[in-house]
Coordinates of C-alpha atoms and ligand atoms in Angstrom, one line a residue:
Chain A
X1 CA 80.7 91.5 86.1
X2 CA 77.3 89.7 85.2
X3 CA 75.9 87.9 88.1
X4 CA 73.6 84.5 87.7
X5 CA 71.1 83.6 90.5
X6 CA 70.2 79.8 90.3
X7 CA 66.9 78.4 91.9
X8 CA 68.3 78.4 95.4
X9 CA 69.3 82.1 95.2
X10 CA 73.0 81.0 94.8
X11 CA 75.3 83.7 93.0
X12 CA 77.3 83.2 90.7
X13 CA 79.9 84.8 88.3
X14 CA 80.7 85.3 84.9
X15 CA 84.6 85.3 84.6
X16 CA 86.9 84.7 81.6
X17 CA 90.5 84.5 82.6
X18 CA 93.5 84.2 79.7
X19 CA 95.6 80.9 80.6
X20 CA 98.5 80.5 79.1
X21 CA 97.2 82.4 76.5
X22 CA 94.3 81.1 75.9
X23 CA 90.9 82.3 77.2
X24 CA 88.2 80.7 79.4
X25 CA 85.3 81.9 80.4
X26 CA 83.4 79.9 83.2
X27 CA 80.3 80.8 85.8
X28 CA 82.0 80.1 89.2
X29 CA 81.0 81.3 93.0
X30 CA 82.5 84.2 94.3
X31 CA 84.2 81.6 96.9
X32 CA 86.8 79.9 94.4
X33 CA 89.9 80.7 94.8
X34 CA 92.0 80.5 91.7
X35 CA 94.6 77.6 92.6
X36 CA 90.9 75.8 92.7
X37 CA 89.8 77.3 89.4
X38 CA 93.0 76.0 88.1
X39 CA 93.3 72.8 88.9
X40 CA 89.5 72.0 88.9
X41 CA 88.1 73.6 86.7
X42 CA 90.5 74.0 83.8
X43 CA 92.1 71.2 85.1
X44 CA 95.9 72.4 85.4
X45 CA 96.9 70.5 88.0
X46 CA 100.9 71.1 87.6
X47 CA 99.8 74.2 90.3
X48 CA 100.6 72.7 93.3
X49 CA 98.7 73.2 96.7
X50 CA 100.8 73.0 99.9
X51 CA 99.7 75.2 102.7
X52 CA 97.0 76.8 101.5
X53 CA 98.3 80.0 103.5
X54 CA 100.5 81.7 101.4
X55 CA 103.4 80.8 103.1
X56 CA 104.9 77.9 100.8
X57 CA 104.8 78.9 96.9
X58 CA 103.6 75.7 96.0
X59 CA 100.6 77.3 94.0
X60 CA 102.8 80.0 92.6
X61 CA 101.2 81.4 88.9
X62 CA 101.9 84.5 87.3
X63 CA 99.4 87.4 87.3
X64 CA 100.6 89.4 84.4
X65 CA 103.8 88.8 85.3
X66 CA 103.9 89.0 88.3
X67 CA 103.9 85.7 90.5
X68 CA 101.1 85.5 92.8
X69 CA 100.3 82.9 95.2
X70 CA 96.8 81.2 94.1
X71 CA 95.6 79.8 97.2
X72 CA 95.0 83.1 98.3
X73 CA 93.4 84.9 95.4
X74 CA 90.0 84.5 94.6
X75 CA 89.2 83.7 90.6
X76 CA 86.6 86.4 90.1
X77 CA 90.0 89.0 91.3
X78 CA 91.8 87.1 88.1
X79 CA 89.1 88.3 85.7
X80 CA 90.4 89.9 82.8
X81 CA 93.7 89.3 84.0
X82 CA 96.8 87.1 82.4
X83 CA 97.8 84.1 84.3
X84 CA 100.6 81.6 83.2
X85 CA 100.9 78.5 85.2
X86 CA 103.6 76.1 84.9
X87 CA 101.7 74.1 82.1
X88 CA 102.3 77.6 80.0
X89 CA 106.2 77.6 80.3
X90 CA 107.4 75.5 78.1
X91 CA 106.8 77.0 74.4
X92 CA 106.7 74.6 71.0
X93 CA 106.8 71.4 73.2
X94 CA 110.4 72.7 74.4
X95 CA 111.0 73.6 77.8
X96 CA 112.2 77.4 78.4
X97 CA 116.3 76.9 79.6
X98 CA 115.1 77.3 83.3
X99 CA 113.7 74.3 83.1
X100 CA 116.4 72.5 81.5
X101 CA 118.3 74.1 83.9
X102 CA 116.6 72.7 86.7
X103 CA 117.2 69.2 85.4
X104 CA 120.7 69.5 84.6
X105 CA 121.6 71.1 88.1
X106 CA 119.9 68.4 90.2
X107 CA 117.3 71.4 91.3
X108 CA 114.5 68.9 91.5
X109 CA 114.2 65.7 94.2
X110 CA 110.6 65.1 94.8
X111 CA 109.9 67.9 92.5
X112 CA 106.6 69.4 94.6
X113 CA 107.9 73.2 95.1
X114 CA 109.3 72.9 91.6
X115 CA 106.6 74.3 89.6
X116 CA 106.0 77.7 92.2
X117 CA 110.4 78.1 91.7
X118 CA 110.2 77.7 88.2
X119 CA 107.7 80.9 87.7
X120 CA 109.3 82.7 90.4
X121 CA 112.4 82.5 88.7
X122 CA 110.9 82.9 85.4
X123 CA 109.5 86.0 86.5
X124 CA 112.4 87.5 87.8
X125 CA 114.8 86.6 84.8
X126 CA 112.3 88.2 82.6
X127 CA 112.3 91.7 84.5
X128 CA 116.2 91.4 85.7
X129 CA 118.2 89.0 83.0
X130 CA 121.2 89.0 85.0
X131 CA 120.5 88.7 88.5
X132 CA 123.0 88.7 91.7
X133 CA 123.1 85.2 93.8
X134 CA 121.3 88.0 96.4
X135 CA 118.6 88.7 94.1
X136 CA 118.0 84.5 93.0
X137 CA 117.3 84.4 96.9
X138 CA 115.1 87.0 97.5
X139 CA 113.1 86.2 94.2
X140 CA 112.6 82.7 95.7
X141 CA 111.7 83.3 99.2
X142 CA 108.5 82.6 98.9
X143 CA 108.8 79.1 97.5
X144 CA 109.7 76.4 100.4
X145 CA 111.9 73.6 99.3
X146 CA 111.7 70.7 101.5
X147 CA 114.2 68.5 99.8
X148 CA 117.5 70.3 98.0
X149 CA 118.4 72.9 100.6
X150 CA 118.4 75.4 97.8
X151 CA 121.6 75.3 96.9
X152 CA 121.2 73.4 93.2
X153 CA 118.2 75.5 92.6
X154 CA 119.8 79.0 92.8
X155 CA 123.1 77.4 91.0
X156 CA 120.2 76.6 88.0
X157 CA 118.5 80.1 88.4
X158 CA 122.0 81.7 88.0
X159 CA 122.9 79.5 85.0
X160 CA 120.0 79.8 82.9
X161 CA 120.7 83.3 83.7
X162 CA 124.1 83.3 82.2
X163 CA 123.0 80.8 78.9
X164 CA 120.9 83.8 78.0
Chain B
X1 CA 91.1 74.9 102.6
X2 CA 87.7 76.2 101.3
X3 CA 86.1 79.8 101.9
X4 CA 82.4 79.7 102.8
X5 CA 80.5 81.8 100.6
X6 CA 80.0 85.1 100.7
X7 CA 78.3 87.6 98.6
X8 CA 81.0 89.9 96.3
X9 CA 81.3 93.2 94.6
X10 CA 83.2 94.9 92.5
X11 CA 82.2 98.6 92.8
X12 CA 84.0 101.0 89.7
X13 CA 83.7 104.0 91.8
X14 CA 84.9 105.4 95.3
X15 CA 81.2 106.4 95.7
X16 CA 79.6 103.2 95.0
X17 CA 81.9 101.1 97.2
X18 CA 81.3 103.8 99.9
X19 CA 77.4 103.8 99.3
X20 CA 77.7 99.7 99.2
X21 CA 79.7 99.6 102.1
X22 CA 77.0 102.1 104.0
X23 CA 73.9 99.9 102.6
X24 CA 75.6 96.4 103.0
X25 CA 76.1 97.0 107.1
X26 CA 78.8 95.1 109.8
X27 CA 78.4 91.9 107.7
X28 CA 80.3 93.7 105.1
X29 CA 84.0 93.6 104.3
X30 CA 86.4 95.7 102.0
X31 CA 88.7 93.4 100.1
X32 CA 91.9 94.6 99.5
X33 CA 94.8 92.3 98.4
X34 CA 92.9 89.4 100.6
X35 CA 96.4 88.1 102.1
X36 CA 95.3 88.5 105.3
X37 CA 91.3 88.3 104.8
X38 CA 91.2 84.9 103.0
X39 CA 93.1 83.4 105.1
X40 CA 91.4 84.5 108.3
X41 CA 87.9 83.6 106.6
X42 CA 89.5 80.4 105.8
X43 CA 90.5 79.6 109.4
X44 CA 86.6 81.0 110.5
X45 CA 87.7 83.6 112.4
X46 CA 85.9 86.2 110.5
X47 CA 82.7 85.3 108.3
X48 CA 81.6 88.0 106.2
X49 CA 78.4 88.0 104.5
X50 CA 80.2 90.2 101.6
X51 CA 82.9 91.7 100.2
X52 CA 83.3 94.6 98.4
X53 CA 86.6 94.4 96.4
X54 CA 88.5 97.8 95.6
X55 CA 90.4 96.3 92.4
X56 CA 88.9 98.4 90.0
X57 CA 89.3 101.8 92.0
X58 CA 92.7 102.9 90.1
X59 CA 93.0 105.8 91.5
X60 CA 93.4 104.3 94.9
X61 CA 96.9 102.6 93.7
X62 CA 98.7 106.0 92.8
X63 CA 102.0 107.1 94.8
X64 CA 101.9 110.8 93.7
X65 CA 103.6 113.8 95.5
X66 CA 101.0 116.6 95.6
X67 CA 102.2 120.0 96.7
X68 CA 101.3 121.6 99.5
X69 CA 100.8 118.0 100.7
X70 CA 103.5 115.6 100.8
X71 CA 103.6 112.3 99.2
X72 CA 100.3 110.7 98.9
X73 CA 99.9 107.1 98.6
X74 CA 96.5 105.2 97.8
X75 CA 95.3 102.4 99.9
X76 CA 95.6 100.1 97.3
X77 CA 99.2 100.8 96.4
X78 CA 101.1 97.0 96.9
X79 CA 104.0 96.4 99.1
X80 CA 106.0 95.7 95.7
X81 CA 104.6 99.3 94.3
X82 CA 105.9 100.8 97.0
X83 CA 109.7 99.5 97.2
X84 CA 109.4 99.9 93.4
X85 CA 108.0 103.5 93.2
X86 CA 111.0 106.0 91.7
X87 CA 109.5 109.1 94.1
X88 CA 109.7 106.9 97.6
X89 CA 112.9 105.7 96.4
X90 CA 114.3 109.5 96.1
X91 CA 112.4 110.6 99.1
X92 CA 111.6 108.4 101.6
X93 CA 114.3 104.9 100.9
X94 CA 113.5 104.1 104.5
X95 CA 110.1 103.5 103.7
X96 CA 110.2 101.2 100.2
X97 CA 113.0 99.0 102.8
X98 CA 110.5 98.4 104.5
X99 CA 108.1 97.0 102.1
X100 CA 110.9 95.6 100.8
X101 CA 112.2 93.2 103.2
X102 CA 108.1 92.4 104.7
X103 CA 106.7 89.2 103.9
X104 CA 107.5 87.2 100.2
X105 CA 107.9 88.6 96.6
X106 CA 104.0 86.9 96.2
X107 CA 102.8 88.6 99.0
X108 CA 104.4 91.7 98.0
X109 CA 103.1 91.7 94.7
X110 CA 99.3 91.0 95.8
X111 CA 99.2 92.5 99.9
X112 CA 98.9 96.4 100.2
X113 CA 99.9 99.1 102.6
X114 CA 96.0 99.7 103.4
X115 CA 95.2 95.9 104.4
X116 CA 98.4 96.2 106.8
X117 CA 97.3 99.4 108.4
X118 CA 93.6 98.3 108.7
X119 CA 94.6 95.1 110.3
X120 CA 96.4 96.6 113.1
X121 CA 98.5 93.4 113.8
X122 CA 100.9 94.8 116.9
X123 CA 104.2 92.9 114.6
X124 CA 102.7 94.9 111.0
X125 CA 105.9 96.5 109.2
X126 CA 104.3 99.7 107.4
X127 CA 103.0 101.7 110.6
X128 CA 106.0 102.4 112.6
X129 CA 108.1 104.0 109.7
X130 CA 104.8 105.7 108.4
X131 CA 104.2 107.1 112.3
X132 CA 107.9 107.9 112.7
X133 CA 107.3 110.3 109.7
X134 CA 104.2 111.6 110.9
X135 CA 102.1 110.1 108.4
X136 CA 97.8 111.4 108.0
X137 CA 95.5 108.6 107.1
X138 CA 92.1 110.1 105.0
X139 CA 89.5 108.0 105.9
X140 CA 86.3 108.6 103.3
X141 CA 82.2 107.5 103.9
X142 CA 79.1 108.4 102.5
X143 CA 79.2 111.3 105.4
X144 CA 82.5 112.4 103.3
X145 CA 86.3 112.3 104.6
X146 CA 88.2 113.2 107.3
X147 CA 91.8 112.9 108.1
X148 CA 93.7 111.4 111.1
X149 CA 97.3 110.8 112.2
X150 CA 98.5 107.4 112.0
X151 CA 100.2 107.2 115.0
X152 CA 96.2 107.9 116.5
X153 CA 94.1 105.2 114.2
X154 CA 95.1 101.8 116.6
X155 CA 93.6 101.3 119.5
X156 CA 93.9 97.5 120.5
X157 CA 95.3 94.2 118.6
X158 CA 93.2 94.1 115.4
X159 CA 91.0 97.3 116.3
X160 CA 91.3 100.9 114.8
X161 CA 89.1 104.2 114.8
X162 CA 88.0 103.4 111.5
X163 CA 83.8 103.1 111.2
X164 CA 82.3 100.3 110.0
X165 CA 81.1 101.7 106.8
X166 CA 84.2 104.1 106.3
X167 CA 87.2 103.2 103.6
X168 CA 91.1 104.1 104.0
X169 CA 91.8 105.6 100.9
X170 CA 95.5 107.3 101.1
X171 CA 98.8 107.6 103.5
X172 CA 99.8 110.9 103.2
X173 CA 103.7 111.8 104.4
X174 CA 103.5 115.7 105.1
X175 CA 106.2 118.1 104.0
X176 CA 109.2 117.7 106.8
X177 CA 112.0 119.0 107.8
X178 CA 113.5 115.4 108.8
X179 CA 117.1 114.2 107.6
X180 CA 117.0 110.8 107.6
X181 CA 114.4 107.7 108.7
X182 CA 115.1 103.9 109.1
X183 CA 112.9 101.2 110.1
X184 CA 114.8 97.8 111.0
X185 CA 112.8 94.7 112.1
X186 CA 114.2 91.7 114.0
X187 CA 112.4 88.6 112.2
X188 CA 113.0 84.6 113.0
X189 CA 113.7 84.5 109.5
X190 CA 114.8 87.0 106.8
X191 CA 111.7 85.9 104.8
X192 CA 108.0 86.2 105.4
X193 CA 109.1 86.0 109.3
X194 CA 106.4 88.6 111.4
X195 CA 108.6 91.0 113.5
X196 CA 109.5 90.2 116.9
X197 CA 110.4 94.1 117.0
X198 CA 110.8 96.4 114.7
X199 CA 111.9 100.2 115.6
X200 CA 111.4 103.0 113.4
X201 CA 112.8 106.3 113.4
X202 CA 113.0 109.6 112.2
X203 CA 115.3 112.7 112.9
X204 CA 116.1 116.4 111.9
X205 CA 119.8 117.0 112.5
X206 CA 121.9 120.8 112.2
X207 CA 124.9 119.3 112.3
X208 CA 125.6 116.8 115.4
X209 CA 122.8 118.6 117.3
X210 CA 119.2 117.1 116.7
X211 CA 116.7 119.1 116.7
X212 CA 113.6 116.6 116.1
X213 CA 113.3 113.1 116.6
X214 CA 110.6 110.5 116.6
X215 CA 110.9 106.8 117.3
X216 CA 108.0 104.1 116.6
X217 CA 108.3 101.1 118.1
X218 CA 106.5 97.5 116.4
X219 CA 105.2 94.3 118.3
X220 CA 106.4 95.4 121.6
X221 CA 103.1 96.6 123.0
X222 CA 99.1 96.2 121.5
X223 CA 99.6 99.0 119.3
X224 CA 102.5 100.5 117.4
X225 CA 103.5 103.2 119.9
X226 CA 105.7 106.1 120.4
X227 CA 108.8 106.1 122.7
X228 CA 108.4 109.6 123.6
X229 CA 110.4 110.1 126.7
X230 CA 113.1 108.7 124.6
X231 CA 112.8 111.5 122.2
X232 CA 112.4 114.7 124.3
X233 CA 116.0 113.1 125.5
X234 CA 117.2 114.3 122.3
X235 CA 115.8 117.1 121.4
X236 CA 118.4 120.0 121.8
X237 CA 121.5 117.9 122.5
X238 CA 124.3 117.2 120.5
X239 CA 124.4 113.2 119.8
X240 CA 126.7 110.8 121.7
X241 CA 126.9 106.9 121.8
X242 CA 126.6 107.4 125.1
X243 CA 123.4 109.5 124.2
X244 CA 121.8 107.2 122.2
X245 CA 122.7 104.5 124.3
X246 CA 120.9 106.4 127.4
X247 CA 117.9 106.6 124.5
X248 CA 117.8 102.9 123.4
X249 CA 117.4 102.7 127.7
X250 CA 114.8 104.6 128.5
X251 CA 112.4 103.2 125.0
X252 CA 113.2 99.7 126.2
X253 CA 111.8 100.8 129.7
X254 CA 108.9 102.5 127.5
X255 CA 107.7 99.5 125.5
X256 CA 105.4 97.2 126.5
X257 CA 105.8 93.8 125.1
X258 CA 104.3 90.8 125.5
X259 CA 106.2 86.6 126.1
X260 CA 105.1 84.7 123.4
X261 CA 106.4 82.0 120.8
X262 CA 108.8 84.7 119.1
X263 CA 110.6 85.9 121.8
X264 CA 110.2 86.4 125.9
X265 CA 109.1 90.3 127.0
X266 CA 112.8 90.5 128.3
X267 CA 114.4 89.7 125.2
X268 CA 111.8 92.3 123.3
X269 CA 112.8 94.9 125.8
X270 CA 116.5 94.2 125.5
X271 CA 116.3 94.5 121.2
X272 CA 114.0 97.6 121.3
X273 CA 117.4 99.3 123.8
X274 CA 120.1 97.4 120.4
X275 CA 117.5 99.0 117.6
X276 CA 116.5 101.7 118.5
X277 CA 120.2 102.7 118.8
X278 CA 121.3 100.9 115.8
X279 CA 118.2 102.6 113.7
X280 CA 119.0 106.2 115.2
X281 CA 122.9 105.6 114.2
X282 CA 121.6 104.7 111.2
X283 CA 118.9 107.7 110.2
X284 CA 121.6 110.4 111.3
X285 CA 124.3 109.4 109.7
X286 CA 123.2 108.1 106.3
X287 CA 119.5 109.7 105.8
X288 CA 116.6 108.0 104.6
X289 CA 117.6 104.4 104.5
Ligands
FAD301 C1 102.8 84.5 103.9 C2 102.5 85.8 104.5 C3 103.5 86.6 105.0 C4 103.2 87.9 105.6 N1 104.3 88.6 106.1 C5 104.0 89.8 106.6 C6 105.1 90.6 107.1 O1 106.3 90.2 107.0 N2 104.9 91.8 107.6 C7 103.6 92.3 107.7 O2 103.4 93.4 108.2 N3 102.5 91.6 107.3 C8 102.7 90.3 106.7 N4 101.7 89.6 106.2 C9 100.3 90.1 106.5 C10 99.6 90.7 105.3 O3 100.0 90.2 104.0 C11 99.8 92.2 105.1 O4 99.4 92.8 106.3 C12 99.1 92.9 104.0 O5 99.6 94.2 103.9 C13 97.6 92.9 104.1 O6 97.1 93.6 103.0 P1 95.9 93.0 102.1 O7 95.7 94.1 101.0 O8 96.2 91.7 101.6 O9 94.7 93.1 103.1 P2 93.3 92.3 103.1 O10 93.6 90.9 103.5 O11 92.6 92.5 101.8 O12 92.6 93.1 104.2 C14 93.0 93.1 105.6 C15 91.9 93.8 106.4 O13 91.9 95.2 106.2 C16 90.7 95.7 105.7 N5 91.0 96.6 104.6 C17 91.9 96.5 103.6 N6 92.0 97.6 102.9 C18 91.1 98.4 103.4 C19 90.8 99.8 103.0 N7 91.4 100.4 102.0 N8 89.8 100.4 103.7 C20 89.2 99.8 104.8 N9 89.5 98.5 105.2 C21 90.5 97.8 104.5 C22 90.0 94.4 105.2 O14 88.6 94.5 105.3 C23 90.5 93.4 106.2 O15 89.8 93.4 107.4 C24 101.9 88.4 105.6 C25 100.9 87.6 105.1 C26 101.2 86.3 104.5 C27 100.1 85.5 103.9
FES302 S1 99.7 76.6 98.9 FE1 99.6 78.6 98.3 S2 101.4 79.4 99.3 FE2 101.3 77.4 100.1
FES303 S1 112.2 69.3 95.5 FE1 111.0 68.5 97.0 S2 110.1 70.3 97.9 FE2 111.6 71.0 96.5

């Protein structure tokens, strides 16, 4: 990974991460974590930060696949890597059937966990196309809800599941 | 939350992290998965001067079984690799439930076996099924490797054996005669909840006699322990409920837990007597679960 050393002896890195498909490549500190990264320097700010602990989901992305909470990954870890964020799920200006989903099972109130359940879901539909209720649950453990008690989101997990 | 900065590499050999690691002193820290590292940096409890990632070290993710050996898993393997790896799931089930039902599918997917065992957190889920089946830790430097037993590497709340410039690079589960292992955990929740005691177990049963038996015992004392008393009551007899009621007795009189948020030390002691009999139950009559 090339290094730059600025005037005060600061380091810096040369990363270039694929969003969404498409590529950017940015000098950052080695103290970034990628939710930061995301939001500040690509400006992506559908990834959400909540506890900044790992606990929540809010700042849920996919690392290849694989969802991944942000807050506690640092950017020059992502390097090289693929990362879809919620801005990336929606293909063609149409949003994937989760989302519609979401919106026609009342899966969103205030909507803050929503983007971390979408990819969590998304990730697990992709890898298992026909889950149990079981397996919706454990897929979205991670991701706190505050406001729906869960119920309408696993109910729009489980339908997209059975549209497809 | 921010991190403060820090210095970072990215070594691409086991060497050159071993030689940074040697060169870069106590202010240096091996990042693993950084589930538990990040965090602690971001609360200031720990303040490293650098970090030496292991993410391009490949060879440390592998969950191979060498023979002559026993199943060898790097340092780097994830929590998800693990409940996901075909040869666990034939061998050892007991072990990919574990890493299974720990923490969140995020954490899972990012947090690996060698940050939990390096941690030594008292509540950590890997160590007591990995003691209970007699698991060998190789620990490498520039001074070269040696090996240890698990079930030796803790010696307090969040300290090990393991020197300052030294790397975890594999779990290795010897060759064993054992019939069956279990680990079950008692969380708050049934996700990402730490364990308020979590008993594992392993035993070698001829028929209803047992002939070997080992029980670990989680967040009931500073350091996953043993309840050896309550084994060599095994050993040689044929198995009861009244047996392993005696058993789940004498480990609850054993353990040493602590009161805290999670549960009082009387409740702790109570659950090891319930889990240890319910996980021994368990391990001899369905196997590795
Ligand atoms: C939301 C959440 C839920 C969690 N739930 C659980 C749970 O249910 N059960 C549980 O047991 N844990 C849990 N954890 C704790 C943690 O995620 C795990 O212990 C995890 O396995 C740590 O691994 P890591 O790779 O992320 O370690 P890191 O954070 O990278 O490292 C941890 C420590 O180990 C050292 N280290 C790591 N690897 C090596 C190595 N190979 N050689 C030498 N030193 C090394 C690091 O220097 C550091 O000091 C949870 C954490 C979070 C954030
Ligand atoms: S903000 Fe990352 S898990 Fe809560
Ligand atoms: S909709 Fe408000 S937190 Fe989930």
């Amino acid at each position: 990974m090339q290094v730059v050393v600025d005037n005060n002896g600061i380091k810096r890195y040369l990363v270039t991460l694929n969003i969404n498909g498409d590529s950017y490549t940015r000098v950052i500190k080695a103290n970034t974590l990628l939710v930061k990264f995301l939001r500040e320097e690509i400006d992506l700010t559908g990834t959400k930060k909540g506890c900044e602990l790992g606990d929540c989901g809010s700042c849920t992305v996919l690392m290849d696949g694989k969802p991944v909470n942000s807050c506690i990954v640092l950017a020059v870890e992502a390097d090289g890597h693929e990362i879809t964020t919620i801005e990336g799920v929606a293909q063609n200006n149409k949003l994937d059937r989760i989302q519609e989903s979401f919106i026609e099972n009342a899966a969103i109130q205030c909507g803050y966990c929503t983007p971390g359940m979408v990819l969590s879901a998304k990730a697990l539909l992709t890898q298992n196309p026909h889950p149990t209720e079981q397996e919706v649950r454990t897929a979205i453990a991670g991701n706190l809800c505050r406001c729906t008690g869960y119920v309408n989101i696993v109910k729009a997990v489980l339908v997209a599941a059975d549209e497809q | 939350m921010n991190l403060p900065d820090f210095d970072y590499y990215i070594p691409a050999s086991l060497q050159d992290a071993c030689a940074l690691l040697a060169e870069k002193g106590p202010g240096a820290k091996v990042l693993a998965g950084g589930t538990d590292l990040l965090n602690k940096m971001k609360h200031e409890l720990m303040a490293p001067e650098v970090l030496i990632s292991l993410k391009k070290l490949d060879q440390l993710t592998s969950i191979d079984y060498v023979s002559g050996k026993g199943v060898v898993i790097g340092s780097m393997a994830t929590h998800n690799a693990i409940s996901n790896s075909s040869l666990l799931q034939e061998k050892y089930l007991s072990v990919c439930e574990a890493a299974q039902h720990m923490a969140n599918n995020q954490v899972r997917n990012v947090g690996t076996i060698g940050g939990n065992i390096v941690n030594a957190v008292p509540s950590a889920d890997l160590p007591p099924i990995f003691i209970a089946l007699g698991a060998l830790l190789t620990l490498v430097s520039t001074n070269g490797e040696r090996v240890m037993p698990l079930e030796e590497f803790f010696t307090g709340p969040g300290k090990t054996h393991l020197a300052p410039d030294e790397l975890l690079t594999g779990i290795v589960i010897p060759d064993n005669s054992f019939t069956g292992s279990t680990y079950i955990k008692f969380g708050l929740r049934r996700s990402g909840a730490l364990a308020v005691v979590g008993v594992a177990v392993a035993v070698e049963m001829d028929r209803n006699i047992c002939k070997d038996a080992r029980i670990a015992l989680g967040a009931v004392a500073p350091v996953p322990m043993r309840a050896k008393k309550a084994e060599a009551m095994m050993i040689g007899n044929a198995i009861t409920d009244e047996l392993l009621e005696q058993v789940g007795v004498c480990a609850s009189t054993e353990c040493n837990p602590i009161s805290d948020i999670r549960g009082s030390e009387e409740y702790r002691r109570d659950m090891v007597r319930v889990f240890t009999k319910r996980a021994l139950r368990k391990a001899i009559n369905n196997g590795h679960v």
